[in-house]
């Protein structure tokens, strides 16, 4: 990546447009960026970063930081343009951040959205070609070409020496955080976390499998302990059941133990064997009960069969007597049925005569009805005359078809003219409404646009208030802590004074007792003298005048007690001093954060800001609704115009159509007046003619029907008389009386059939030998057989229930045992998987004993990167230190529970020893951190895909070097030109302005900063 030109407008301290020609600066390979403090040296680097990534580095990208220059005129937009070559492509990036601009029509400001533009230079045509205006697309394009994130770019191109000085002195965790950001080792941390999740999941599955196996064991224990207490019977006597099988108790099982699964399987086998033995015993008892129940059943069946035969014989005798009583009625019914069969031969003639008589009566009635509908002169007319008159009317009716169509057309024209009138009224309303609405369009659109601008201003105001609200809340919290700590500090001071007084009193008391004890020390020693033993002071074995203890003599125990009390009081004083100091420090910090404002003032300020912020957000929230309202109004405006034009077009077309319809209808109505005659309408005239024709046709048909039915009735009477005589009846009426309906005939035949069937059944049953033999035996006794059978059945049910219980328990224990075996088989692979995953998770997390250095996987990867950085840095560090120093990576553990992997040491060639980087002096720390920064830049560049970085910036730190070291450092930086690089040094050191001829100077004044380039030494 090579920078060519940077253009800055209204950015940071630069009020107008400033241009930096990096091609001129890079020609010398090494250039100096200098200027007074606050002039804007760092802002130049911020502008480069913002042009590439749309954000400034580090803390300067905070939400409250403003990119726009306070010195810039209101109409000058903030803009950064960068011309560079990257990835073999010449690109130009122009960015404008979101900023306020004056409104065009009204007073005030509105927020202008951020804008970005990317162009590429076409060498063949010599022109710039636009690529994109999308923030996202430009960011993806630049990120892909550079191969670095913004954090990596700021670390390897804008080399921050202070960060690397801290990096040299940092512990392993701090180094890990920085290296993790630069080399993006999140995937290795994700591997650690994923393995930990797999370990937890596998552990959960193992625990769940153990719990399931324990649940199966508990169900086995429950099923095995359910004793079978079903009663058994022997020889019809109920006896107590044998004792329940004693199942072995469930052993003490602990899920997770190595022998948990084998113990469950062994205990299940024992329980299952006992259940099988007990089931065999119950099956033998059931077989005996079944034999006794079968014998009782056979005896009961024999008794019931004898009772049935005896009852059957008695019932048959009663049925024979009843048949004899019904014999006379049976003969009468048989004779009536035979006479009905003869009358059926006359039935067709009777039916034919009845049908003919009915038809004649109907025809006569219809003829009488139709005569009343005819004129008086035609009531006695014949069928032929009536038919002739009907034909004449039908011809006249056919002539009215054309008039009927004209009448329908007249009605259609009337409806169409009414519809045209309705449409005309509707279009008049549309035209009036559109004219009224369009008259107020301009004022309505202006109001909606003002509403949008007000919402945008409120959004800007809300952002400003949000930046003021958090500091106000922090000051309010600090003021409350300050007021609370006022009382706490006073109380702590009182406790400290009290503790000091108490400690002084205890100290004086101890000194007093100690003096009194020393004064009576002779008596204390004399009290220890023993006759015949030497004195500890003089050595004499004789003690002629030992000292006597005075009143109030103090011994060692009393002095020790007072000394202990003094030490406790002194500890209390020390604790009170520490508490008082801590409270004062917190109070001072709270006062510094809150200032001198009261809680009420800060609360009022915070409340006002919150209220204004809430109101601004409420108004700003209406931006989208206001835009939607304007869009809807504009769409309605277009719709109103379209509706107005369509209505005018329809009015013109409707006028010509109305004239044509009026002319056509006038001609039609003249024709209709001739066709209607005295009727109100053609339809009415046609209806009258149709009614008259219909009456004539009906009358003619009725006359013909009367003549035809009279002839049929005469023929039916003759046929009926002949059929009655042939069937043996004197008159047709006698034959009609002998006829039976189908229902009566079927009922009578059923009665005859039932009597004959009953007689045959009684004769057959009386002839049965078993029935006659049963009647000769004594009456059957079924009650005793039923009692014996019931007792045997109860014994069988009890035995069957016991067998079912034992069999069910046997089957359930077998099923549960198989379930336990399946759980054990399923648990084996799960437990193996857990052991394997847990070992891997512990190894990558650095907690396993196999990981001797307790190094995490991410730390291991970063250690390799740090080793590369140290090797790359050593190449330049040795030149800067005249071969004395070299940086090496160390993975030794630092003691305690700390993990290893990211240690950094400096090798001193003069002493041959390795020491910590924190022991370097200020100048040594600078060039060591510079070498580290350059080495890191090389490694990160290679890591990013070998993107060539032709322009680097180094920020400050040269003032701590002596002349010789400064020369060596500049030689190293100058050697970067061997790789066709240019290096920009940001520094205040005056000596550098003499050593580096190519300079970029930032000049500041009260109206903003300016840029001046020089390629020769200043005079």
Short mmCIF file of N, CA and C in Angstrom, two decimals, residues 812-933:
data_model
loop_
_atom_site.label_atom_id
_atom_site.label_comp_id
_atom_site.label_asym_id
_atom_site.label_seq_id
_atom_site.Cartn_x
_atom_site.Cartn_y
_atom_site.Cartn_z
N UNK A 812 -42.10 -58.95 33.56
CA UNK A 812 -41.65 -57.57 33.77
C UNK A 812 -40.21 -57.53 34.22
N UNK A 813 -39.83 -58.49 35.13
CA UNK A 813 -38.43 -58.53 35.56
C UNK A 813 -37.51 -58.88 34.39
N UNK A 814 -37.98 -59.77 33.52
CA UNK A 814 -37.18 -60.07 32.34
C UNK A 814 -37.03 -58.87 31.43
N UNK A 815 -38.17 -58.14 31.21
CA UNK A 815 -38.11 -56.95 30.36
C UNK A 815 -37.21 -55.89 30.96
N UNK A 816 -37.36 -55.68 32.28
CA UNK A 816 -36.53 -54.67 32.93
C UNK A 816 -35.05 -55.08 32.92
N UNK A 817 -34.79 -56.38 33.04
CA UNK A 817 -33.39 -56.83 32.97
C UNK A 817 -32.81 -56.56 31.59
N UNK A 818 -33.61 -56.86 30.53
CA UNK A 818 -33.14 -56.58 29.18
C UNK A 818 -32.95 -55.07 28.98
N UNK A 819 -33.86 -54.29 29.59
CA UNK A 819 -33.72 -52.84 29.49
C UNK A 819 -32.44 -52.36 30.17
N UNK A 820 -32.14 -52.96 31.34
CA UNK A 820 -30.90 -52.60 32.05
C UNK A 820 -29.68 -52.97 31.21
N UNK A 821 -29.72 -54.17 30.59
CA UNK A 821 -28.60 -54.57 29.74
C UNK A 821 -28.43 -53.61 28.55
N UNK A 822 -29.59 -53.19 27.96
CA UNK A 822 -29.51 -52.24 26.85
C UNK A 822 -28.94 -50.91 27.30
N UNK A 823 -29.36 -50.43 28.49
CA UNK A 823 -28.82 -49.18 29.00
C UNK A 823 -27.32 -49.28 29.24
N UNK A 824 -26.87 -50.44 29.77
CA UNK A 824 -25.43 -50.62 30.02
C UNK A 824 -24.66 -50.61 28.69
N UNK A 825 -25.22 -51.32 27.66
CA UNK A 825 -24.54 -51.34 26.35
C UNK A 825 -24.51 -49.93 25.74
N UNK A 826 -25.64 -49.19 25.88
CA UNK A 826 -25.67 -47.83 25.30
C UNK A 826 -24.76 -46.88 26.06
N UNK A 827 -24.57 -47.13 27.37
CA UNK A 827 -23.78 -46.22 28.19
C UNK A 827 -22.28 -46.38 27.94
N UNK A 828 -21.87 -47.56 27.47
CA UNK A 828 -20.44 -47.80 27.26
C UNK A 828 -19.81 -46.82 26.28
N UNK A 829 -20.33 -46.71 25.04
CA UNK A 829 -19.75 -45.73 24.09
C UNK A 829 -19.84 -44.30 24.58
N UNK A 830 -20.93 -43.98 25.30
CA UNK A 830 -21.08 -42.61 25.81
C UNK A 830 -20.00 -42.30 26.83
N UNK A 831 -19.73 -43.27 27.70
CA UNK A 831 -18.68 -43.05 28.71
C UNK A 831 -17.30 -42.96 28.05
N UNK A 832 -17.06 -43.81 27.02
CA UNK A 832 -15.79 -43.71 26.29
C UNK A 832 -15.64 -42.35 25.61
N UNK A 833 -16.75 -41.86 25.00
CA UNK A 833 -16.70 -40.55 24.35
C UNK A 833 -16.41 -39.45 25.36
N UNK A 834 -17.05 -39.56 26.54
CA UNK A 834 -16.80 -38.54 27.57
C UNK A 834 -15.33 -38.54 28.00
N UNK A 835 -14.76 -39.72 28.20
CA UNK A 835 -13.35 -39.77 28.61
C UNK A 835 -12.46 -39.13 27.54
N UNK A 836 -12.76 -39.41 26.26
CA UNK A 836 -11.94 -38.87 25.18
C UNK A 836 -12.10 -37.35 25.07
N UNK A 837 -13.36 -36.86 25.11
CA UNK A 837 -13.61 -35.42 24.97
C UNK A 837 -13.08 -34.67 26.19
N UNK A 838 -13.26 -35.24 27.40
CA UNK A 838 -12.77 -34.56 28.60
C UNK A 838 -11.25 -34.41 28.57
N UNK A 839 -10.55 -35.44 28.04
CA UNK A 839 -9.09 -35.35 27.95
C UNK A 839 -8.67 -34.24 26.98
N UNK A 840 -9.38 -34.18 25.81
CA UNK A 840 -9.05 -33.13 24.83
C UNK A 840 -9.38 -31.75 25.38
N UNK A 841 -10.54 -31.61 26.05
CA UNK A 841 -10.92 -30.30 26.59
C UNK A 841 -9.94 -29.84 27.65
N UNK A 842 -9.52 -30.75 28.53
CA UNK A 842 -8.54 -30.38 29.55
C UNK A 842 -7.19 -30.02 28.95
N UNK A 843 -6.83 -30.72 27.87
CA UNK A 843 -5.54 -30.44 27.22
C UNK A 843 -5.55 -29.05 26.57
N UNK A 844 -6.64 -28.71 25.85
CA UNK A 844 -6.69 -27.40 25.18
C UNK A 844 -6.93 -26.27 26.16
N UNK A 845 -7.57 -26.56 27.30
CA UNK A 845 -7.81 -25.51 28.30
C UNK A 845 -6.63 -25.32 29.24
N UNK A 846 -5.64 -26.20 29.18
CA UNK A 846 -4.46 -26.06 30.03
C UNK A 846 -4.69 -26.56 31.44
N UNK A 847 -5.75 -27.33 31.70
CA UNK A 847 -6.01 -27.82 33.05
C UNK A 847 -5.62 -29.29 33.22
N UNK A 848 -5.26 -29.95 32.12
CA UNK A 848 -4.90 -31.37 32.19
C UNK A 848 -3.47 -31.53 32.70
N UNK A 849 -3.22 -32.65 33.38
CA UNK A 849 -1.85 -32.95 33.84
C UNK A 849 -0.93 -33.25 32.67
N UNK A 850 -1.53 -33.63 31.51
CA UNK A 850 -0.69 -33.87 30.34
C UNK A 850 -0.11 -32.56 29.79
N UNK A 851 -0.75 -31.43 30.11
CA UNK A 851 -0.27 -30.13 29.66
C UNK A 851 0.63 -29.57 30.76
N UNK A 852 1.92 -29.87 30.66
CA UNK A 852 2.85 -29.54 31.74
C UNK A 852 2.95 -28.03 31.97
N UNK A 853 2.86 -27.23 30.94
CA UNK A 853 3.03 -25.79 31.08
C UNK A 853 1.71 -25.06 31.28
N UNK A 854 0.61 -25.81 31.39
CA UNK A 854 -0.71 -25.21 31.62
C UNK A 854 -0.99 -24.13 30.57
N UNK A 855 -0.69 -24.44 29.32
CA UNK A 855 -0.83 -23.47 28.24
C UNK A 855 -2.10 -23.78 27.45
N UNK A 856 -2.98 -22.78 27.33
CA UNK A 856 -4.19 -22.93 26.54
C UNK A 856 -3.85 -22.99 25.05
N UNK A 857 -4.81 -23.51 24.26
CA UNK A 857 -4.59 -23.65 22.82
C UNK A 857 -4.38 -22.28 22.17
N UNK A 858 -5.22 -21.30 22.54
CA UNK A 858 -5.07 -19.97 21.96
C UNK A 858 -3.72 -19.38 22.34
N UNK A 859 -3.30 -19.58 23.61
CA UNK A 859 -1.98 -19.08 24.03
C UNK A 859 -0.86 -19.77 23.27
N UNK A 860 -1.05 -21.05 22.95
CA UNK A 860 -0.03 -21.78 22.20
C UNK A 860 0.15 -21.17 20.80
N UNK A 861 -0.99 -20.84 20.14
CA UNK A 861 -0.92 -20.23 18.81
C UNK A 861 -0.30 -18.84 18.91
N UNK A 862 -0.72 -18.07 19.93
CA UNK A 862 -0.18 -16.72 20.08
C UNK A 862 1.31 -16.77 20.43
N UNK A 863 1.72 -17.81 21.17
CA UNK A 863 3.14 -17.94 21.50
C UNK A 863 3.98 -18.10 20.23
N UNK A 864 3.43 -18.87 19.26
CA UNK A 864 4.15 -19.01 17.99
C UNK A 864 4.24 -17.68 17.26
N UNK A 865 3.14 -16.89 17.29
CA UNK A 865 3.17 -15.58 16.66
C UNK A 865 4.15 -14.66 17.39
N UNK A 866 4.14 -14.71 18.74
CA UNK A 866 5.06 -13.86 19.51
C UNK A 866 6.50 -14.24 19.23
N UNK A 867 6.77 -15.51 19.01
CA UNK A 867 8.12 -15.95 18.69
C UNK A 867 8.55 -15.37 17.34
N UNK A 868 7.61 -15.35 16.36
CA UNK A 868 7.94 -14.74 15.07
C UNK A 868 8.18 -13.23 15.21
N UNK A 869 7.33 -12.57 16.03
CA UNK A 869 7.49 -11.12 16.23
C UNK A 869 8.83 -10.83 16.89
N UNK A 870 9.19 -11.63 17.92
CA UNK A 870 10.46 -11.40 18.63
C UNK A 870 11.65 -11.60 17.68
N UNK A 871 11.56 -12.61 16.81
CA UNK A 871 12.67 -12.85 15.87
C UNK A 871 12.78 -11.70 14.89
N UNK A 872 11.62 -11.21 14.37
CA UNK A 872 11.67 -10.10 13.41
C UNK A 872 12.15 -8.83 14.09
N UNK A 873 11.76 -8.61 15.37
CA UNK A 873 12.18 -7.41 16.08
C UNK A 873 13.67 -7.44 16.42
N UNK A 874 14.19 -8.63 16.70
CA UNK A 874 15.60 -8.74 17.10
C UNK A 874 16.53 -8.27 15.98
N UNK A 875 16.14 -8.50 14.74
CA UNK A 875 16.99 -8.09 13.61
C UNK A 875 17.27 -6.59 13.68
N UNK A 876 16.24 -5.81 13.96
CA UNK A 876 16.42 -4.35 14.02
C UNK A 876 16.94 -3.91 15.39
N UNK A 877 16.53 -4.61 16.46
CA UNK A 877 16.98 -4.22 17.80
C UNK A 877 18.49 -4.34 17.92
N UNK A 878 19.07 -5.37 17.34
CA UNK A 878 20.52 -5.53 17.44
C UNK A 878 21.25 -4.38 16.73
N UNK A 879 20.69 -3.90 15.62
CA UNK A 879 21.31 -2.76 14.94
C UNK A 879 21.16 -1.49 15.76
N UNK A 880 19.97 -1.31 16.36
CA UNK A 880 19.75 -0.10 17.15
C UNK A 880 20.61 -0.09 18.41
N UNK A 881 20.88 -1.28 18.99
CA UNK A 881 21.66 -1.35 20.25
C UNK A 881 23.10 -1.75 20.00
N UNK A 882 23.57 -1.64 18.79
CA UNK A 882 24.97 -2.00 18.44
C UNK A 882 25.25 -3.45 18.80
N UNK A 883 24.27 -4.34 18.56
CA UNK A 883 24.47 -5.76 18.77
C UNK A 883 24.33 -6.20 20.20
N UNK A 884 23.91 -5.31 21.11
CA UNK A 884 23.86 -5.68 22.52
C UNK A 884 22.60 -6.48 22.86
N UNK A 885 21.43 -6.06 22.41
CA UNK A 885 20.18 -6.64 22.88
C UNK A 885 19.52 -7.49 21.79
N UNK A 886 18.79 -8.49 22.28
CA UNK A 886 17.96 -9.34 21.42
C UNK A 886 16.71 -9.72 22.20
N UNK A 887 15.59 -9.77 21.54
CA UNK A 887 14.32 -10.16 22.17
C UNK A 887 14.06 -11.64 21.90
N UNK A 888 13.68 -12.37 22.95
CA UNK A 888 13.37 -13.80 22.81
C UNK A 888 12.05 -14.08 23.50
N UNK A 889 11.36 -15.06 22.95
CA UNK A 889 10.10 -15.50 23.55
C UNK A 889 10.38 -16.57 24.59
N UNK A 890 9.60 -16.56 25.69
CA UNK A 890 9.78 -17.54 26.76
C UNK A 890 8.42 -18.14 27.07
N UNK A 891 8.40 -19.49 27.17
CA UNK A 891 7.16 -20.16 27.55
C UNK A 891 7.26 -20.77 28.95
N UNK A 892 8.21 -20.27 29.76
CA UNK A 892 8.36 -20.77 31.12
C UNK A 892 7.21 -20.28 31.99
N UNK A 893 6.81 -21.09 32.97
CA UNK A 893 5.75 -20.71 33.90
C UNK A 893 6.29 -19.68 34.89
N UNK A 894 5.42 -18.76 35.29
CA UNK A 894 5.85 -17.66 36.14
C UNK A 894 5.59 -17.92 37.61
N UNK A 895 5.18 -19.13 37.95
CA UNK A 895 4.96 -19.45 39.36
C UNK A 895 3.50 -19.39 39.72
N UNK A 896 3.17 -20.08 40.84
CA UNK A 896 1.79 -20.08 41.29
C UNK A 896 0.91 -20.84 40.31
N UNK A 897 -0.33 -20.35 40.17
CA UNK A 897 -1.28 -20.98 39.26
C UNK A 897 -1.28 -20.34 37.87
N UNK A 898 -0.38 -19.39 37.64
CA UNK A 898 -0.34 -18.73 36.34
C UNK A 898 0.12 -19.68 35.25
N UNK A 899 -0.41 -19.42 34.04
CA UNK A 899 -0.06 -20.26 32.92
C UNK A 899 1.06 -19.63 32.11
N UNK A 900 1.71 -20.45 31.31
CA UNK A 900 2.87 -20.00 30.56
C UNK A 900 2.49 -19.77 29.11
N UNK A 901 3.46 -19.29 28.33
CA UNK A 901 3.25 -19.22 26.90
C UNK A 901 3.55 -17.88 26.27
N UNK A 902 3.40 -16.75 26.98
CA UNK A 902 3.54 -15.44 26.36
C UNK A 902 4.57 -14.58 27.10
N UNK A 903 5.63 -15.21 27.57
CA UNK A 903 6.70 -14.46 28.21
C UNK A 903 7.61 -13.80 27.19
N UNK A 904 8.24 -12.68 27.56
CA UNK A 904 9.12 -11.95 26.66
C UNK A 904 10.33 -11.48 27.47
N UNK A 905 11.53 -11.81 27.01
CA UNK A 905 12.76 -11.45 27.71
C UNK A 905 13.73 -10.79 26.73
N UNK A 906 14.66 -10.03 27.31
CA UNK A 906 15.69 -9.39 26.51
C UNK A 906 17.04 -10.04 26.88
N UNK A 907 17.81 -10.42 25.87
CA UNK A 907 19.13 -11.04 26.08
C UNK A 907 20.18 -9.94 25.95
N UNK A 908 20.95 -9.76 27.00
CA UNK A 908 22.02 -8.76 27.04
C UNK A 908 23.32 -9.46 26.64
N UNK A 909 23.85 -9.14 25.43
CA UNK A 909 25.08 -9.81 24.95
C UNK A 909 26.28 -9.45 25.81
N UNK A 910 26.24 -8.30 26.52
CA UNK A 910 27.38 -7.90 27.34
C UNK A 910 27.51 -8.79 28.57
N UNK A 911 26.37 -9.23 29.12
CA UNK A 911 26.41 -10.07 30.32
C UNK A 911 26.10 -11.52 30.01
N UNK A 912 25.50 -11.78 28.85
CA UNK A 912 25.15 -13.15 28.50
C UNK A 912 23.93 -13.67 29.24
N UNK A 913 23.22 -12.79 29.95
CA UNK A 913 22.06 -13.23 30.75
C UNK A 913 20.78 -12.69 30.13
N UNK A 914 19.69 -13.37 30.48
CA UNK A 914 18.35 -12.94 30.03
C UNK A 914 17.68 -12.24 31.20
N UNK A 915 17.03 -11.12 30.92
CA UNK A 915 16.33 -10.40 31.96
C UNK A 915 14.99 -9.90 31.42
N UNK A 916 14.18 -9.49 32.37
CA UNK A 916 12.84 -9.04 32.00
C UNK A 916 12.91 -7.73 31.24
N UNK A 917 11.99 -7.53 30.31
CA UNK A 917 11.99 -6.31 29.50
C UNK A 917 11.67 -5.07 30.32
N UNK A 918 11.09 -5.25 31.51
CA UNK A 918 10.77 -4.08 32.34
C UNK A 918 12.02 -3.43 32.94
N UNK A 919 13.20 -4.10 32.84
CA UNK A 919 14.42 -3.54 33.41
C UNK A 919 15.13 -2.60 32.45
N UNK A 920 14.62 -2.42 31.21
CA UNK A 920 15.26 -1.53 30.25
C UNK A 920 15.07 -0.08 30.67
N UNK A 921 16.02 0.75 30.31
CA UNK A 921 15.91 2.18 30.60
C UNK A 921 14.92 2.82 29.64
N UNK A 922 14.70 4.13 29.81
CA UNK A 922 13.72 4.81 28.96
C UNK A 922 14.10 4.77 27.49
N UNK A 923 15.35 5.12 27.17
CA UNK A 923 15.78 5.09 25.77
C UNK A 923 15.79 3.68 25.22
N UNK A 924 16.29 2.73 26.06
CA UNK A 924 16.31 1.34 25.61
C UNK A 924 14.89 0.83 25.37
N UNK A 925 13.97 1.24 26.24
CA UNK A 925 12.57 0.83 26.06
C UNK A 925 12.01 1.37 24.75
N UNK A 926 12.40 2.61 24.40
CA UNK A 926 11.88 3.19 23.16
C UNK A 926 12.34 2.41 21.94
N UNK A 927 13.68 2.22 21.80
CA UNK A 927 14.08 1.56 20.56
C UNK A 927 13.72 0.08 20.58
N UNK A 928 13.58 -0.54 21.81
CA UNK A 928 13.10 -1.92 21.85
C UNK A 928 11.64 -2.00 21.41
N UNK A 929 10.82 -1.05 21.88
CA UNK A 929 9.41 -1.05 21.47
C UNK A 929 9.29 -0.71 19.98
N UNK A 930 10.19 0.18 19.47
CA UNK A 930 10.16 0.48 18.04
C UNK A 930 10.50 -0.75 17.22
N UNK A 931 11.55 -1.45 17.64
CA UNK A 931 11.91 -2.69 16.94
C UNK A 931 10.76 -3.70 17.01
N UNK A 932 10.11 -3.78 18.19
CA UNK A 932 8.99 -4.69 18.33
C UNK A 932 7.84 -4.29 17.42
N UNK A 933 7.56 -2.99 17.32
CA UNK A 933 6.47 -2.51 16.46
C UNK A 933 6.76 -2.82 15.00
#
